[in-house]
Tab-separated table of C-alpha atoms and ligand atoms in Angstrom:
chain	number	residue	atom	x	y	z
A	1	UNK	CA	-8.199	4.234	-28.929
A	2	UNK	CA	-9.366	3.494	-25.410
A	3	UNK	CA	-12.054	5.742	-24.005
A	4	UNK	CA	-10.902	8.281	-21.432
A	5	UNK	CA	-11.889	7.455	-17.880
A	6	UNK	CA	-11.250	10.300	-15.440
A	7	UNK	CA	-11.888	10.342	-11.730
A	8	UNK	CA	-12.624	12.376	-8.637
A	9	UNK	CA	-11.094	10.924	-5.511
A	10	UNK	CA	-12.188	13.083	-2.588
A	11	UNK	CA	-11.326	12.332	1.024
A	12	UNK	CA	-14.462	12.719	3.146
A	13	UNK	CA	-12.689	14.276	6.117
A	14	UNK	CA	-14.779	17.457	5.961
A	15	UNK	CA	-16.955	19.456	3.610
A	16	UNK	CA	-15.590	20.127	0.129
A	17	UNK	CA	-14.068	23.558	-0.311
A	18	UNK	CA	-13.634	25.605	-3.442
A	19	UNK	CA	-10.258	24.010	-4.140
A	20	UNK	CA	-11.824	20.541	-4.146
A	21	UNK	CA	-14.572	21.785	-6.413
A	22	UNK	CA	-12.037	23.435	-8.726
A	23	UNK	CA	-10.261	20.103	-9.034
A	24	UNK	CA	-13.515	18.214	-9.611
A	25	UNK	CA	-14.566	20.706	-12.283
A	26	UNK	CA	-11.283	20.530	-14.177
A	27	UNK	CA	-11.053	16.733	-13.924
A	28	UNK	CA	-14.602	16.491	-15.234
A	29	UNK	CA	-14.013	18.942	-18.089
A	30	UNK	CA	-10.745	17.266	-19.081
A	31	UNK	CA	-12.477	13.878	-19.305
A	32	UNK	CA	-15.569	15.194	-21.087
A	33	UNK	CA	-13.453	17.145	-23.566
A	34	UNK	CA	-12.204	13.749	-24.727
A	35	UNK	CA	-15.696	12.246	-24.708
A	36	UNK	CA	-14.834	10.302	-21.584
A	37	UNK	CA	-16.561	9.159	-18.428
A	38	UNK	CA	-15.902	9.757	-14.727
A	39	UNK	CA	-15.407	7.561	-11.698
A	40	UNK	CA	-16.149	8.777	-8.171
A	41	UNK	CA	-13.986	7.098	-5.583
A	42	UNK	CA	-14.411	7.881	-1.897
A	43	UNK	CA	-10.955	7.925	-0.315
A	44	UNK	CA	-12.042	7.081	3.214
A	45	UNK	CA	-8.932	5.030	3.827
A	46	UNK	CA	-8.294	6.476	7.240
A	47	UNK	CA	-11.232	5.618	9.492
A	48	UNK	CA	-10.156	8.247	12.024
A	49	UNK	CA	-10.445	11.088	9.535
A	50	UNK	CA	-13.333	10.024	7.310
A	51	UNK	CA	-17.062	10.270	7.835
A	52	UNK	CA	-19.835	8.766	5.748
A	53	UNK	CA	-21.947	11.903	6.094
A	54	UNK	CA	-19.264	13.983	4.385
A	55	UNK	CA	-19.171	11.458	1.531
A	56	UNK	CA	-22.938	11.802	1.190
A	57	UNK	CA	-22.859	15.599	1.161
A	58	UNK	CA	-19.985	15.613	-1.380
A	59	UNK	CA	-22.049	13.499	-3.735
A	60	UNK	CA	-25.077	15.760	-3.381
A	61	UNK	CA	-22.931	18.820	-3.997
A	62	UNK	CA	-21.223	17.398	-7.063
A	63	UNK	CA	-24.636	16.534	-8.470
A	64	UNK	CA	-25.898	20.037	-7.696
A	65	UNK	CA	-23.072	21.367	-9.872
A	66	UNK	CA	-23.832	18.838	-12.605
A	67	UNK	CA	-20.446	17.180	-12.111
A	68	UNK	CA	-21.905	13.708	-12.372
A	69	UNK	CA	-20.129	10.384	-12.760
A	70	UNK	CA	-20.802	7.153	-14.592
A	71	UNK	CA	-19.478	4.800	-11.928
A	72	UNK	CA	-18.687	4.976	-8.255
A	73	UNK	CA	-19.976	6.477	-5.048
A	74	UNK	CA	-23.510	5.385	-4.217
A	75	UNK	CA	-24.148	4.751	-7.902
A	76	UNK	CA	-21.911	1.664	-7.941
A	77	UNK	CA	-20.653	0.183	-11.171
A	78	UNK	CA	-18.604	-2.633	-12.588
A	79	UNK	CA	-15.523	-2.202	-10.381
A	80	UNK	CA	-16.773	-2.126	-6.798
A	81	UNK	CA	-16.071	-1.288	-4.082
A	82	UNK	CA	-15.762	2.441	-4.701
A	83	UNK	CA	-15.060	3.281	-1.063
A	84	UNK	CA	-11.502	2.606	0.018
A	85	UNK	CA	-12.657	1.582	3.495
A	86	UNK	CA	-14.126	-1.547	1.887
A	87	UNK	CA	-11.031	-2.502	-0.085
A	88	UNK	CA	-8.843	-4.029	2.628
A	89	UNK	CA	-8.680	-7.450	0.976
A	90	UNK	CA	-7.844	-5.945	-2.388
A	91	UNK	CA	-4.969	-3.897	-0.933
A	92	UNK	CA	-3.754	-6.950	0.997
A	93	UNK	CA	-3.538	-8.880	-2.251
A	94	UNK	CA	-1.508	-6.087	-3.808
A	95	UNK	CA	0.762	-6.061	-0.771
A	96	UNK	CA	1.275	-9.822	-1.167
A	97	UNK	CA	2.035	-9.376	-4.845
A	98	UNK	CA	4.764	-6.888	-3.929
A	99	UNK	CA	5.995	-9.145	-1.129
A	100	UNK	CA	6.345	-12.020	-3.561
A	101	UNK	CA	8.700	-9.817	-5.576
A	102	UNK	CA	10.797	-9.139	-2.442
A	103	UNK	CA	9.874	-5.478	-2.615
A	104	UNK	CA	8.422	-5.086	0.861
A	105	UNK	CA	10.024	-4.988	4.297
A	106	UNK	CA	8.698	-4.322	7.785
A	107	UNK	CA	9.690	-1.025	9.351
A	108	UNK	CA	9.793	-0.725	13.126
A	109	UNK	CA	10.948	2.894	13.336
A	110	UNK	CA	9.007	5.159	15.666
A	111	UNK	CA	7.958	8.620	14.619
A	112	UNK	CA	10.702	10.105	16.782
A	113	UNK	CA	13.336	7.860	15.198
A	114	UNK	CA	12.154	8.805	11.740
A	115	UNK	CA	12.503	12.480	12.564
A	116	UNK	CA	15.939	12.072	14.019
A	117	UNK	CA	17.408	9.861	11.327
A	118	UNK	CA	15.824	10.892	8.065
A	119	UNK	CA	17.555	13.171	5.652
A	120	UNK	CA	15.494	15.996	4.208
A	121	UNK	CA	14.830	15.807	0.530
A	122	UNK	CA	16.797	18.467	-1.250
A	123	UNK	CA	14.171	20.329	-3.203
A	124	UNK	CA	10.835	20.173	-1.458
A	125	UNK	CA	11.410	19.434	2.210
A	126	UNK	CA	10.090	15.878	2.022
A	127	UNK	CA	12.062	13.390	4.066
A	128	UNK	CA	13.990	10.486	2.648
A	129	UNK	CA	13.768	7.345	4.715
A	130	UNK	CA	17.210	6.652	6.126
A	131	UNK	CA	16.891	2.924	5.475
A	132	UNK	CA	17.215	1.866	9.125
A	133	UNK	CA	15.042	-1.248	8.703
A	134	UNK	CA	15.955	-1.997	5.098
A	135	UNK	CA	18.513	-4.689	5.761
A	136	UNK	CA	17.362	-6.278	8.995
A	137	UNK	CA	17.866	-10.027	9.071
A	138	UNK	CA	14.836	-12.267	9.439
A	139	UNK	CA	15.928	-12.917	12.997
A	140	UNK	CA	16.116	-9.221	13.800
A	141	UNK	CA	12.701	-8.697	12.255
A	142	UNK	CA	11.197	-11.462	14.357
A	143	UNK	CA	12.820	-10.103	17.487
A	144	UNK	CA	11.485	-6.599	16.906
A	145	UNK	CA	8.056	-7.874	15.951
A	146	UNK	CA	7.663	-9.199	19.486
A	147	UNK	CA	7.627	-5.633	20.758
A	148	UNK	CA	6.005	-3.665	18.006
A	149	UNK	CA	3.687	-4.176	15.093
A	150	UNK	CA	5.608	-2.956	12.029
A	151	UNK	CA	4.617	-0.656	9.213
A	152	UNK	CA	5.428	-1.890	5.679
A	153	UNK	CA	7.738	-0.131	3.247
A	154	UNK	CA	8.648	-0.777	-0.347
A	155	UNK	CA	12.269	-1.071	-1.349
A	156	UNK	CA	12.682	1.334	-4.248
A	157	UNK	CA	15.398	0.787	-6.842
A	158	UNK	CA	17.881	3.335	-8.091
A	159	UNK	CA	15.875	4.201	-11.206
A	160	UNK	CA	14.633	7.328	-12.866
A	161	UNK	CA	10.880	7.404	-13.432
A	162	UNK	CA	9.719	10.012	-15.889
A	163	UNK	CA	6.388	11.014	-17.330
A	164	UNK	CA	4.882	13.860	-19.277
A	165	UNK	CA	2.369	15.831	-17.253
A	166	UNK	CA	-0.514	17.281	-19.235
A	167	UNK	CA	0.172	20.729	-17.744
A	168	UNK	CA	3.658	20.730	-16.217
A	169	UNK	CA	5.324	18.824	-19.064
A	170	UNK	CA	8.260	16.466	-18.688
A	171	UNK	CA	8.837	15.337	-15.100
A	172	UNK	CA	11.261	12.864	-13.653
A	173	UNK	CA	12.592	11.614	-10.387
A	174	UNK	CA	15.202	9.159	-9.228
A	175	UNK	CA	13.282	7.021	-6.766
A	176	UNK	CA	16.152	6.016	-4.513
A	177	UNK	CA	17.639	9.499	-4.347
A	178	UNK	CA	14.527	11.630	-4.331
A	179	UNK	CA	11.654	9.552	-2.947
A	180	UNK	CA	13.240	6.847	-0.814
A	181	UNK	CA	11.613	3.671	0.480
A	182	UNK	CA	8.048	4.661	1.184
A	183	UNK	CA	5.226	3.350	3.339
A	184	UNK	CA	2.490	1.235	1.859
A	185	UNK	CA	0.892	0.148	5.118
A	186	UNK	CA	0.926	1.864	8.491
A	187	UNK	CA	1.723	0.072	11.744
A	188	UNK	CA	-1.969	0.214	12.687
A	189	UNK	CA	-2.831	-1.745	9.554
A	190	UNK	CA	-4.258	1.173	7.543
A	191	UNK	CA	-2.985	0.941	3.978
A	192	UNK	CA	-1.150	3.984	2.716
A	193	UNK	CA	-2.605	6.388	0.204
A	194	UNK	CA	0.192	5.621	-2.291
A	195	UNK	CA	-0.740	1.962	-2.526
A	196	UNK	CA	-4.500	2.410	-2.416
A	197	UNK	CA	-4.638	5.073	-5.091
A	198	UNK	CA	-2.579	3.020	-7.524
A	199	UNK	CA	-4.494	-0.197	-6.959
A	200	UNK	CA	-7.814	1.602	-7.344
A	201	UNK	CA	-6.909	3.636	-10.415
A	202	UNK	CA	-5.796	0.415	-12.107
A	203	UNK	CA	-8.731	-1.762	-11.150
A	204	UNK	CA	-11.269	0.957	-11.995
A	205	UNK	CA	-9.771	1.407	-15.454
A	206	UNK	CA	-8.830	5.053	-14.881
A	207	UNK	CA	-6.890	6.394	-17.857
A	208	UNK	CA	-6.540	10.048	-16.836
A	209	UNK	CA	-5.692	11.385	-13.384
A	210	UNK	CA	-6.336	15.101	-12.850
A	211	UNK	CA	-5.531	16.425	-9.379
A	212	UNK	CA	-3.796	19.193	-7.450
A	213	UNK	CA	-0.132	19.852	-8.124
A	214	UNK	CA	0.605	19.058	-4.466
A	215	UNK	CA	0.494	15.432	-5.634
A	216	UNK	CA	2.884	15.918	-8.570
A	217	UNK	CA	5.728	14.614	-6.406
A	218	UNK	CA	3.844	11.394	-5.612
A	219	UNK	CA	3.374	10.479	-9.238
A	220	UNK	CA	6.755	8.808	-9.941
A	221	UNK	CA	6.233	6.533	-6.924
A	222	UNK	CA	2.737	5.714	-8.107
A	223	UNK	CA	3.867	4.964	-11.661
A	224	UNK	CA	6.576	2.669	-10.340
A	225	UNK	CA	4.109	0.878	-8.044
A	226	UNK	CA	1.695	0.453	-10.945
A	227	UNK	CA	4.504	-1.118	-12.984
A	228	UNK	CA	5.333	-3.490	-10.134
A	229	UNK	CA	1.691	-4.494	-9.902
A	230	UNK	CA	1.752	-5.447	-13.565
A	231	UNK	CA	-0.207	-2.513	-14.991
A	232	UNK	CA	-0.905	-2.939	-18.686
A	233	UNK	CA	-1.464	0.757	-19.082
A	234	UNK	CA	-0.386	3.616	-16.831
A	235	UNK	CA	-2.832	6.559	-16.683
A	236	UNK	CA	-1.865	9.946	-18.054
A	237	UNK	CA	-1.441	12.577	-15.359
A	238	UNK	CA	-2.479	16.210	-15.375
A	239	UNK	CA	-1.759	18.202	-12.241
A	240	UNK	CA	-3.450	21.525	-11.716
A	241	UNK	CA	-2.442	24.642	-9.778
A	242	UNK	CA	-3.831	25.100	-6.289
A	243	UNK	CA	-6.324	27.769	-5.321
A	244	UNK	CA	-5.090	30.127	-2.623
A	245	UNK	CA	-7.026	32.489	-0.390
A	246	UNK	CA	-6.378	36.221	-0.264
A	247	UNK	CA	-3.446	35.719	2.094
A	248	UNK	CA	-1.822	33.316	-0.327
A	249	UNK	CA	-2.637	30.302	1.866
A	250	UNK	CA	-4.056	27.030	0.648
A	251	UNK	CA	-7.771	26.685	1.168
A	252	UNK	CA	-8.801	24.468	3.997
A	253	UNK	CA	-11.935	22.517	4.745
A	254	UNK	CA	-12.415	24.826	7.735
A	255	UNK	CA	-12.488	28.020	5.653
A	256	UNK	CA	-16.020	29.273	6.325
A	257	UNK	CA	-16.365	32.178	3.907
A	258	UNK	CA	-15.425	30.095	0.888
A	259	UNK	CA	-17.372	27.053	2.004
A	260	UNK	CA	-19.638	25.601	-0.614
A	261	UNK	CA	-22.580	25.934	1.732
A	262	UNK	CA	-22.126	29.639	1.944
A	263	UNK	CA	-21.439	30.048	-1.794
A	264	UNK	CA	-24.406	27.900	-2.819
A	265	UNK	CA	-26.715	30.133	-0.828
A	266	UNK	CA	-25.491	33.161	-2.766
A	267	UNK	CA	-24.800	31.943	-6.305
A	268	UNK	CA	-26.093	29.528	-8.904
A	269	UNK	CA	-24.032	26.536	-9.994
A	270	UNK	CA	-23.258	28.221	-13.316
A	271	UNK	CA	-22.042	31.365	-11.554
A	272	UNK	CA	-19.656	29.407	-9.341
A	273	UNK	CA	-18.430	27.156	-12.161
A	274	UNK	CA	-17.939	30.222	-14.376
A	275	UNK	CA	-15.866	32.031	-11.746
A	276	UNK	CA	-13.695	28.961	-11.258
A	277	UNK	CA	-13.316	28.491	-15.009
A	278	UNK	CA	-12.213	32.112	-15.272
A	279	UNK	CA	-9.629	31.550	-12.517
A	280	UNK	CA	-8.388	28.577	-14.553
A	281	UNK	CA	-7.997	30.783	-17.615
A	282	UNK	CA	-10.653	28.909	-19.587
A	283	UNK	CA	-12.935	31.917	-20.152
A	284	UNK	CA	-12.259	35.650	-20.388
A	285	UNK	CA	-14.735	36.899	-17.814
A	286	UNK	CA	-15.968	35.512	-14.479
A	287	UNK	CA	-19.470	35.073	-15.778
A	288	UNK	CA	-21.963	32.220	-15.488
A	289	UNK	CA	-21.147	29.354	-17.783
A	290	UNK	CA	-22.841	26.045	-18.415
A	291	UNK	CA	-20.906	22.798	-18.413
A	292	UNK	CA	-21.354	22.244	-22.182
A	293	UNK	CA	-19.944	25.741	-22.792
A	294	UNK	CA	-17.022	24.994	-20.528
A	295	UNK	CA	-16.275	21.681	-22.235
A	296	UNK	CA	-16.000	23.626	-25.472
A	297	UNK	CA	-13.621	26.122	-23.826
A	298	UNK	CA	-11.460	23.594	-21.983
A	299	UNK	CA	-7.862	23.286	-23.075
A	300	UNK	CA	-4.779	22.315	-21.061
A	301	UNK	CA	-2.918	25.109	-22.843
A	302	UNK	CA	-5.024	27.780	-21.164
A	303	UNK	CA	-4.294	26.680	-17.603
A	304	UNK	CA	-1.688	28.597	-15.620
A	305	UNK	CA	1.105	26.655	-13.975
A	306	UNK	CA	1.349	28.948	-10.938
A	307	UNK	CA	-1.026	28.614	-8.030
A	308	UNK	CA	-4.029	30.905	-8.273
A	309	UNK	CA	-4.966	33.526	-5.693
A	310	UNK	CA	-8.696	34.115	-5.443
A	311	UNK	CA	-9.046	37.887	-5.827
A	312	UNK	CA	-10.923	39.926	-3.249
A	313	UNK	CA	-14.546	40.325	-4.126
A	314	UNK	CA	-14.785	37.485	-6.632
A	315	UNK	CA	-16.956	35.452	-4.272
B	1	LIG	N1	-7.914	11.814	-1.892
B	1	LIG	C1	-6.976	12.831	-2.244
B	1	LIG	C2	-7.486	14.177	-1.768
B	1	LIG	O1	-8.659	14.318	-1.477
B	1	LIG	C3	-6.737	12.908	-3.740
B	1	LIG	C4	-5.895	11.810	-4.206
B	1	LIG	C5	-5.630	11.782	-5.687
B	1	LIG	O2	-6.287	12.519	-6.447
B	1	LIG	O3	-4.777	10.996	-6.091
B	1	LIG	O4	-6.701	15.084	-1.676
């Protein structure tokens, strides 16, 4: 059997918060439980939002916690580059591959038009693209291109994509009805997360994707894209519940009290990892725990499916 290759894929748009660390810890434990290795990929796709200094601090912090990786980040490895900002040519090739299969079309819609025309997705408030630019003739495309640089969308078929999530079990989605034609490149030339993440997971040999359940809904689109790009093997996916603050809100990179800086000045790595492992249901008490102990305790069956509120006084 192929060795498990897990990954962390942080976006360096700010300092890591506890939720990011929780995800890194569980991804690491899930991979190590299977004797696997980890990749660190810096998702600095959007130059406006990403800063090199945050990527540097993230790496130092992960190392401080012992959540090390075998390839990626400043360490390098056999599948460079590991920073998405350096992968433009690679994403362009993937875009061309999709174009050669007639799966891509230019979209000239403005933000305002998208808001006005798009139908909300039934279950989760996402918007389905109304298809305005789907069937433009070549002539119409050329005409519009004189006025505006287009974004690029993929034309999704009317198919059901299903997969078995390591925590949430059987999942499925009809792409045309529930996801719609989605963006793979923005009008300003920045490639979309959906394309980049798929291309990178494939080329870095990632076999297991562990990440927040906010990305569960992206997975069918990503599996389909991977298939279109000729993936030999699609990774397994395990989504994890999100950590919430005491008000039930998602943690943000601006949340000072739960910032890693603050926590690292008050606790040891084992104390923080132990508290997070307790929140994940891996251990019975929020006590310090070493990574080898936590590998032994890790099991997908112990994780809750509901989001987790950090109780008052835990940190
Ligand atoms: N870069 C994304 C984030 O920091 C994670 C993407 C993924 O895990 O697929 O939220």
